[in-house]
Coordinates of C-alpha atoms and ligand atoms in Angstrom, one line a residue:
M17 CA 7.9 -13.6 12.1
E18 CA 4.3 -12.9 11.1
A19 CA 2.9 -9.6 12.4
G20 CA -0.1 -11.4 13.9
T21 CA 2.4 -13.5 15.9
L22 CA 4.3 -10.5 17.2
L23 CA 1.0 -9.0 18.2
S24 CA -0.3 -12.2 19.7
G25 CA -1.9 -11.7 23.1
A26 CA -2.1 -8.0 22.1
A27 CA -5.4 -6.3 22.1
S28 CA -7.1 -4.6 19.2
V29 CA -5.5 -2.0 17.1
A30 CA -7.5 0.7 15.3
A31 CA -6.4 3.7 13.2
V32 CA -7.5 7.3 12.9
L33 CA -6.7 9.1 9.6
P34 CA -7.0 12.9 9.8
A35 CA -8.2 14.1 6.4
G36 CA -10.1 17.2 7.2
G37 CA -7.7 19.8 6.0
S38 CA -8.0 22.2 3.0
G39 CA -4.5 21.9 1.6
E40 CA -3.7 25.6 1.5
R41 CA 0.0 25.1 0.8
L42 CA -0.8 22.9 -2.2
G43 CA -2.9 25.7 -3.6
S44 CA -5.5 23.6 -5.4
A45 CA -9.3 24.0 -5.1
T46 CA -9.5 20.3 -4.3
P47 CA -8.0 19.4 -0.9
K48 CA -4.8 17.4 -1.5
Q49 CA -6.2 14.2 0.0
F50 CA -8.8 14.1 -2.8
C51 CA -6.4 15.0 -5.6
A52 CA -6.1 12.2 -8.2
L53 CA -2.9 10.2 -8.5
L54 CA -3.0 8.0 -11.7
G55 CA -6.8 8.6 -11.7
R56 CA -7.4 7.6 -8.1
P57 CA -7.8 9.9 -5.1
L58 CA -4.7 10.2 -2.8
I59 CA -6.7 9.2 0.3
S60 CA -7.7 5.9 -1.3
Y61 CA -4.0 4.9 -1.5
T62 CA -3.5 5.7 2.2
V63 CA -6.7 3.9 3.2
R64 CA -5.6 0.9 1.2
A65 CA -2.2 0.8 2.8
L66 CA -3.9 0.4 6.2
E67 CA -6.9 -1.7 5.1
R68 CA -4.7 -4.5 3.7
I69 CA -3.2 -5.0 7.2
N70 CA -5.5 -7.6 8.8
W71 CA -4.5 -6.8 12.4
I72 CA -6.0 -3.3 12.1
S73 CA -9.6 -3.7 13.1
D74 CA -11.1 -0.3 12.2
I75 CA -10.1 2.7 10.3
V76 CA -11.7 6.0 11.1
V77 CA -11.3 8.7 8.4
V78 CA -12.0 12.2 9.6
V79 CA -13.1 14.6 6.8
S80 CA -14.7 18.1 6.8
L81 CA -18.5 18.2 6.7
E82 CA -18.5 19.2 3.0
N83 CA -16.4 16.2 2.0
I84 CA -18.3 13.5 3.9
E85 CA -20.3 12.4 0.8
T86 CA -17.1 12.5 -1.4
M87 CA -15.4 10.3 1.1
K88 CA -18.3 7.9 1.2
S89 CA -18.3 7.6 -2.6
I90 CA -14.6 6.9 -2.6
I91 CA -15.1 4.1 -0.2
E92 CA -17.9 2.7 -2.3
K93 CA -16.1 3.1 -5.6
Y94 CA -12.8 1.5 -4.5
G95 CA -14.4 -1.1 -2.2
H96 CA -12.7 0.0 1.0
K97 CA -13.6 -2.0 4.0
R98 CA -13.7 -1.4 7.8
I99 CA -14.0 2.3 7.4
T100 CA -16.0 4.8 9.5
V101 CA -16.3 8.4 8.3
V102 CA -16.3 11.1 11.0
E103 CA -16.7 14.9 10.7
G104 CA -13.5 16.9 11.2
G105 CA -12.7 20.0 13.2
M106 CA -11.1 23.4 12.4
T107 CA -7.6 22.1 13.1
R108 CA -5.7 18.8 12.7
H109 CA -5.8 18.2 16.5
R110 CA -9.5 18.9 16.6
S111 CA -10.1 16.5 13.8
I112 CA -8.0 13.8 15.5
F113 CA -9.9 14.3 18.7
N114 CA -13.2 13.9 16.8
G115 CA -11.9 10.7 15.4
L116 CA -10.9 9.3 18.8
K117 CA -14.3 10.3 20.3
I118 CA -16.1 7.9 18.0
F119 CA -14.8 4.9 20.0
P120 CA -17.2 4.3 22.8
E121 CA -15.9 4.4 26.4
S122 CA -18.2 1.7 27.5
K123 CA -18.5 -1.9 26.1
L124 CA -22.3 -1.6 26.6
S125 CA -22.6 1.1 23.9
S126 CA -24.5 0.2 20.8
C127 CA -21.7 1.6 18.6
P128 CA -20.3 -1.2 16.3
L129 CA -16.8 0.1 17.0
Q130 CA -14.8 -1.2 19.9
K131 CA -12.4 0.9 21.9
P132 CA -9.0 -0.4 20.8
E133 CA -6.1 -0.9 23.2
V134 CA -3.7 0.8 20.7
V135 CA -4.7 3.5 18.2
I136 CA -2.6 4.5 15.2
I137 CA -2.7 8.1 14.1
H138 CA -1.6 8.6 10.5
D139 CA -2.0 11.6 8.2
A140 CA -4.2 10.7 5.2
V141 CA -1.7 12.5 3.0
R142 CA 1.2 10.1 3.7
P143 CA 0.2 7.3 1.3
F144 CA 3.4 5.1 1.4
V145 CA 3.2 3.7 4.9
E146 CA 4.3 0.1 5.2
E147 CA 3.3 -2.6 7.6
D148 CA 6.7 -2.9 9.2
I149 CA 6.8 0.7 10.5
L150 CA 3.1 0.4 11.6
L151 CA 4.0 -2.7 13.5
K152 CA 7.0 -1.1 15.1
V153 CA 5.1 1.9 16.3
V154 CA 2.2 -0.2 17.6
L155 CA 4.6 -2.6 19.5
A156 CA 6.5 0.3 21.0
A157 CA 3.3 2.1 22.0
K158 CA 2.2 -1.0 23.8
E159 CA 5.4 -1.0 25.7
H160 CA 6.0 2.8 26.2
G161 CA 2.5 4.3 25.9
A162 CA 3.3 6.3 22.8
A163 CA 5.6 6.0 19.7
G164 CA 6.2 7.8 16.5
A165 CA 8.2 7.6 13.3
I166 CA 11.1 10.1 12.9
R167 CA 13.4 11.1 10.0
P168 CA 16.8 12.9 10.0
L169 CA 16.5 16.7 9.4
V170 CA 17.1 17.8 5.9
S171 CA 17.9 21.4 6.8
T172 CA 19.2 23.0 10.0
V173 CA 16.5 24.6 12.2
V174 CA 17.2 28.2 13.1
A175 CA 15.3 30.7 15.3
S176 CA 15.1 34.3 14.4
S177 CA 14.9 37.3 16.7
A178 CA 12.3 40.0 16.5
D179 CA 14.2 42.0 13.9
G180 CA 14.4 39.0 11.6
S181 CA 18.1 38.2 12.2
L182 CA 19.5 34.9 13.4
D183 CA 19.0 34.3 17.1
H184 CA 20.3 30.8 17.4
S185 CA 20.5 27.6 15.4
L186 CA 20.0 24.0 16.6
E187 CA 22.7 21.3 16.3
R188 CA 21.2 19.4 13.4
A189 CA 22.5 16.0 14.4
R190 CA 20.6 16.1 17.8
Y191 CA 17.2 16.8 16.3
R192 CA 14.8 14.7 14.2
A193 CA 11.8 15.5 12.1
S194 CA 8.6 14.0 13.6
E195 CA 6.7 12.1 11.0
M196 CA 3.8 9.7 11.0
P197 CA 2.6 7.1 11.7
Q198 CA 2.3 7.4 15.5
A199 CA 0.7 5.0 17.9
F200 CA -0.6 5.4 21.4
L201 CA -2.3 3.4 24.1
F202 CA -5.8 4.6 23.5
D203 CA -6.4 5.7 27.1
I204 CA -3.3 7.9 27.1
I205 CA -4.0 9.8 23.9
Y206 CA -7.7 10.1 24.7
Q207 CA -6.9 11.5 28.2
A208 CA -4.3 13.9 26.7
Y209 CA -6.8 15.3 24.2
H210 CA -9.4 15.7 26.9
Q211 CA -7.1 17.6 29.2
C212 CA -5.3 19.7 26.7
S213 CA -6.0 23.4 26.3
D214 CA -7.8 25.2 23.5
Y215 CA -4.4 26.7 22.6
D216 CA -3.0 23.2 22.1
L217 CA -6.0 22.2 20.0
D218 CA -5.8 25.3 17.8
Y219 CA -2.0 25.7 17.4
G220 CA -0.4 22.4 18.4
T221 CA 1.1 20.2 15.7
E222 CA 2.4 17.3 17.6
C223 CA 0.4 14.4 19.2
L224 CA 3.4 13.0 20.9
H225 CA 3.8 16.3 22.6
L226 CA 0.3 16.1 24.0
A227 CA 1.0 12.6 25.5
L228 CA 4.2 13.9 27.1
K229 CA 2.6 17.2 28.4
Y230 CA -0.6 15.7 29.8
C231 CA 0.2 12.1 30.5
K232 CA 3.9 12.2 31.2
T233 CA 4.4 9.6 28.5
N234 CA 7.8 9.7 26.8
A235 CA 7.2 8.4 23.4
K236 CA 9.6 5.9 21.8
L237 CA 11.0 7.4 18.6
I238 CA 11.4 5.0 15.6
E239 CA 13.5 5.7 12.5
G240 CA 11.1 5.6 9.5
S241 CA 11.7 5.3 5.7
P242 CA 12.0 8.4 3.4
D243 CA 8.7 7.5 1.8
L244 CA 6.8 8.5 5.0
W245 CA 6.9 12.2 4.0
K246 CA 3.7 14.2 3.9
V247 CA 2.3 15.5 0.6
T248 CA 2.2 19.2 1.3
Y249 CA 3.1 21.1 -1.9
K250 CA 2.1 20.5 -5.6
R251 CA 5.5 19.0 -6.4
D252 CA 4.8 16.3 -3.8
L253 CA 1.8 15.1 -5.9
Y254 CA 4.2 14.6 -8.8
A255 CA 6.7 12.8 -6.6
A256 CA 3.9 10.5 -5.2
E257 CA 2.7 9.7 -8.7
S258 CA 6.2 8.6 -9.7
I259 CA 6.6 6.5 -6.7
I260 CA 3.3 4.8 -7.4
K261 CA 4.3 4.1 -11.0
D262 CA 7.6 2.7 -9.8
N263 CA 5.9 0.5 -7.2
L264 CA 3.6 -0.9 -9.9
S265 CA 6.4 -2.1 -12.0
Q266 CA 8.3 -3.8 -9.3
Q267 CA 6.4 -7.0 -9.0
V268 CA 5.5 -9.6 -11.5
C269 CA 3.8 -12.9 -10.8
V270 CA 4.5 -15.9 -13.1
T271 CA 1.9 -18.6 -13.1
T272 CA 2.0 -21.8 -15.1
D273 CA -0.3 -24.7 -15.8
M274 CA 0.8 -28.1 -14.6
K275 CA 2.2 -29.3 -17.9
E276 CA 5.9 -30.1 -17.8
D277 CA 6.8 -27.7 -20.7
A278 CA 5.0 -24.8 -19.1
V279 CA 6.5 -25.4 -15.7
Q280 CA 10.0 -25.6 -17.3
F281 CA 9.4 -22.4 -19.2
G282 CA 8.0 -20.7 -16.1
F283 CA 11.0 -21.6 -14.1
L284 CA 13.4 -20.2 -16.8
L285 CA 11.4 -17.0 -17.1
H286 CA 11.3 -16.5 -13.4
E287 CA 15.1 -16.9 -13.2
T288 CA 15.6 -14.5 -16.1
L289 CA 13.3 -11.9 -14.6
K290 CA 15.0 -12.1 -11.3
S291 CA 18.5 -11.8 -12.7
E292 CA 18.0 -9.4 -15.7
V293 CA 15.1 -7.1 -15.0
K294 CA 16.3 -4.8 -12.3
Q295 CA 13.2 -3.6 -10.6
V296 CA 11.0 -6.7 -11.0
K297 CA 10.5 -9.0 -8.1
G298 CA 9.8 -12.4 -9.6
I299 CA 7.1 -14.3 -7.8
S300 CA 6.4 -17.7 -9.2
V301 CA 3.2 -19.5 -8.4
F302 CA 2.9 -22.9 -9.8
L303 CA -0.7 -23.4 -10.4
C304 CA -2.9 -20.3 -10.1
K305 CA -5.8 -22.2 -8.5
N306 CA -4.0 -21.8 -5.2
D307 CA -6.2 -18.9 -4.1
N308 CA -4.5 -18.3 -0.8
H309 CA -1.1 -17.9 -2.3
L310 CA -2.5 -15.5 -5.0
Q311 CA -4.4 -13.5 -2.4
N312 CA -1.1 -12.9 -0.6
I313 CA 0.4 -11.7 -3.9
F314 CA -2.5 -9.3 -4.4
L315 CA -2.1 -7.9 -0.9
G316 CA 1.5 -7.4 -1.9
Q317 CA 0.2 -5.1 -4.6
C318 CA 1.1 -7.1 -7.7
Y319 CA -0.5 -5.9 -10.8
N320 CA 1.5 -7.7 -13.5
F321 CA 1.0 -11.3 -14.4
I322 CA 2.5 -13.7 -16.9
C323 CA 0.4 -16.8 -17.3
I324 CA 2.2 -19.6 -19.2
N325 CA 0.1 -22.2 -21.0
A326 CA 1.6 -25.3 -22.6
E327 CA -1.2 -25.4 -25.1
K328 CA -0.9 -22.9 -27.9
S329 CA -4.7 -22.3 -28.2
D330 CA -6.0 -23.0 -24.7
I331 CA -6.8 -19.9 -22.7
K332 CA -8.5 -21.8 -19.8
E333 CA -5.7 -21.0 -17.4
T334 CA -5.7 -17.3 -18.4
Q335 CA -9.5 -17.2 -18.0
Q336 CA -9.2 -18.8 -14.6
L337 CA -6.6 -16.2 -13.5
V338 CA -8.8 -13.4 -14.8
D339 CA -11.7 -14.8 -12.6
I340 CA -9.5 -14.8 -9.6
L341 CA -8.2 -11.3 -10.4
E342 CA -11.8 -10.1 -10.8
N343 CA -12.9 -11.6 -7.5
S344 CA -10.0 -10.0 -5.7
R345 CA -11.1 -6.6 -7.0
I346 CA -7.5 -5.4 -7.3
S347 CA -8.3 -4.1 -10.8
V348 CA -10.6 -1.5 -9.2
L349 CA -7.5 0.1 -7.8
H350 CA -5.1 -0.1 -10.8
P351 CA -5.1 -1.6 -14.3
V352 CA -3.8 -5.2 -14.2
V353 CA -1.6 -6.4 -17.0
L354 CA -1.8 -10.0 -17.9
I355 CA 0.4 -11.6 -20.6
S356 CA -1.0 -14.9 -21.7
V357 CA 2.0 -16.9 -23.0
H358 CA 1.3 -19.9 -25.3
L359 CA 4.0 -22.4 -26.1
N360 CA 4.2 -23.9 -29.6
V361 CA 6.3 -27.1 -29.2
S362 CA 5.3 -28.6 -32.5
E363 CA 7.9 -28.3 -35.1
N364 CA 5.5 -28.8 -38.0
M365 CA 3.1 -26.1 -37.1
S366 CA 3.7 -22.7 -38.8
F367 CA 3.6 -19.6 -36.8
R368 CA 0.7 -18.3 -38.8
S369 CA -1.6 -21.2 -38.1
G370 CA -0.5 -21.0 -34.4
M371 CA -1.7 -17.4 -34.4
E372 CA -5.0 -18.3 -36.0
E373 CA -5.6 -20.9 -33.3
L374 CA -4.9 -18.3 -30.6
A375 CA -7.3 -15.7 -32.2
G376 CA -10.0 -16.4 -29.5
I377 CA -7.9 -14.4 -27.0
K378 CA -8.6 -11.2 -28.9
E379 CA -12.3 -11.3 -28.1
F380 CA -11.6 -12.3 -24.5
A381 CA -9.1 -9.4 -24.1
R382 CA -11.7 -6.9 -25.4
E383 CA -14.2 -8.2 -22.9
V384 CA -12.0 -8.1 -19.8
K385 CA -10.5 -4.7 -20.8
K386 CA -13.9 -3.3 -19.5
K387 CA -12.9 -4.6 -16.1
N388 CA -9.5 -2.8 -16.2
I389 CA -7.6 -6.1 -16.9
L390 CA -5.4 -5.7 -19.9
V391 CA -4.8 -9.1 -21.5
Y392 CA -2.1 -9.6 -24.2
G393 CA -1.5 -12.9 -26.0
L394 CA 2.0 -14.1 -26.9
L395 CA 2.7 -17.2 -29.0
I396 CA 6.2 -18.6 -28.5
H397 CA 7.9 -21.2 -30.6
Y398 CA 10.4 -22.9 -28.5
N399 CA 12.9 -25.7 -28.6
K400 CA 12.5 -28.1 -25.7
G401 CA 16.1 -29.4 -25.9
Q402 CA 17.5 -25.9 -25.6
I403 CA 15.3 -25.2 -22.6
V404 CA 16.6 -28.3 -20.8
L405 CA 20.2 -27.3 -21.5
T406 CA 19.6 -23.7 -20.2
R407 CA 18.0 -25.1 -17.0
R408 CA 21.0 -27.3 -16.4
T409 CA 23.2 -24.2 -16.8
I410 CA 21.1 -22.3 -14.2
D411 CA 21.2 -25.2 -11.8
E412 CA 25.0 -25.5 -12.1
G413 CA 25.4 -21.8 -11.7
R414 CA 23.4 -22.0 -8.5
K415 CA 25.6 -24.8 -7.1
R416 CA 28.7 -22.7 -7.8
R417 CA 27.3 -19.6 -5.9
Ligands
CTP4 N1 -8.6 20.8 10.2 C1 -7.8 19.8 9.8 C2 -6.5 20.1 9.2 C3 -5.7 19.1 8.7 N2 -6.2 17.8 8.8 C4 -5.4 16.7 8.3 O1 -4.1 16.6 8.8 C5 -3.2 16.1 7.9 C6 -1.9 16.8 7.9 O2 -2.1 18.2 7.9 P1 -1.6 19.2 6.7 O3 -0.6 18.6 5.9 O4 -1.3 20.5 7.4 O5 -2.9 19.4 5.8 P2 -3.7 20.7 5.5 O6 -4.1 21.4 6.7 O7 -4.8 20.2 4.6 O8 -2.7 21.5 4.6 P3 -2.3 23.0 4.7 O9 -1.7 23.2 6.1 O10 -1.4 23.3 3.6 O11 -3.6 23.8 4.6 C7 -3.9 16.1 6.6 O12 -4.2 14.8 6.2 C8 -5.1 17.0 6.8 O13 -6.2 16.7 6.0 C9 -7.4 17.5 9.4 O14 -7.8 16.4 9.5 N3 -8.2 18.6 9.9
5RP5 O1 4.3 15.4 11.4 C1 3.3 15.6 12.1 C2 3.2 15.4 13.5 O2 4.4 15.3 14.0 C3 2.1 16.2 11.5 O3 1.9 15.6 10.3 C4 2.4 17.6 11.3 O4 2.8 18.2 12.5 C5 1.2 18.3 10.8 O5 1.4 19.6 10.9 P1 0.8 20.6 9.8 O6 -0.6 20.2 9.8 O7 1.1 21.9 10.3 O8 1.6 20.2 8.5

């Protein structure tokens, strides 16, 4: 079921991303949320993960005073939308509180932000948050007042006595690590922050605890995925970069023009990719003019495209796809790879003359490279009879399954 349907009748949802820390444990002069992963600041990945969810109306990013301009320039450069930047506090709790205070208490206020029914709180340094866990915590917060993602403990928790020796240890199976995202009925968490002590604001590390202590709200705990971990140490930056690379290679979109040969070839390629290339999700779109379908693919973070053209020298389809890619602005976030496949069905045409006819793609590729779209041309000689035979084999294989 669509997230929008699950949330139907539900009021608005906004998010607060605390990003006002200095990243002491990471030990770099640049706070970790502004460190580059494949050339793009970590915080831009987290913002994007929330921004692509259409049922989140506003995203408040809380940064320290000296990083407000940096954050604004990141928003501008990567085209982030629905973002409000707010000045942070000395501790994470104080930053979150500042983020919450931006929502007006009264509807009459001139502030463009509306107080949401549910607010998500998510650390800016946890870039791999997915829509399903966000939806789960939001729905649970609506029902229980508060909810948060948890993970099994990796190590046992022990307490030491004053002389540094073991006092006691906790039974690991009974405890969980509290992660993010968390979600709250806005009024609950706002009241909790208003009522909590300076000690809580300065030394507390757990928002769910504030809701329990000050509003008697027992949060619902929801099992999250391993990717929710928080970038804390330098090695986490390397791990995050590897995950991003891996994610980028997981999806490919095959588009074809409407000619029979191209559609047939696209079908076969799609099947081959699905069954032979382990980490590629094959998505086939017949006819790339279908904007809505393609927009959904972009939202799914697809950066690899194979555009199949029945004509060996015609690059119109490829140009059209590049236009759509440009308009979607996804190449601002990552380089997009587009392989323009041209089929040579003529038996009389030599490969060399086919290549000469396709030469125009070189100039086109040079132009669009400036827009971070990497176009490669591929001329393929193929035997139609053989393709029909292979397709029949695939169809029969399916029936047998
Ligand atoms: N005064 C603070 C401190 C932290 N945070 C944010 O809270 C999140 C989680 O905190 P943590 O991992 O502890 O970040 P840092 O405080 O930056 O790291 P460190 O404790 O190593 O200094 C981060 O997105 C961080 O930017 C914040 O908004 N304001
Ligand atoms: O997981 C969390 C809440 O449960 C927080 O991310 C965590 O507590 C932040 O703490 P610190 O700033 O000390 O890393």
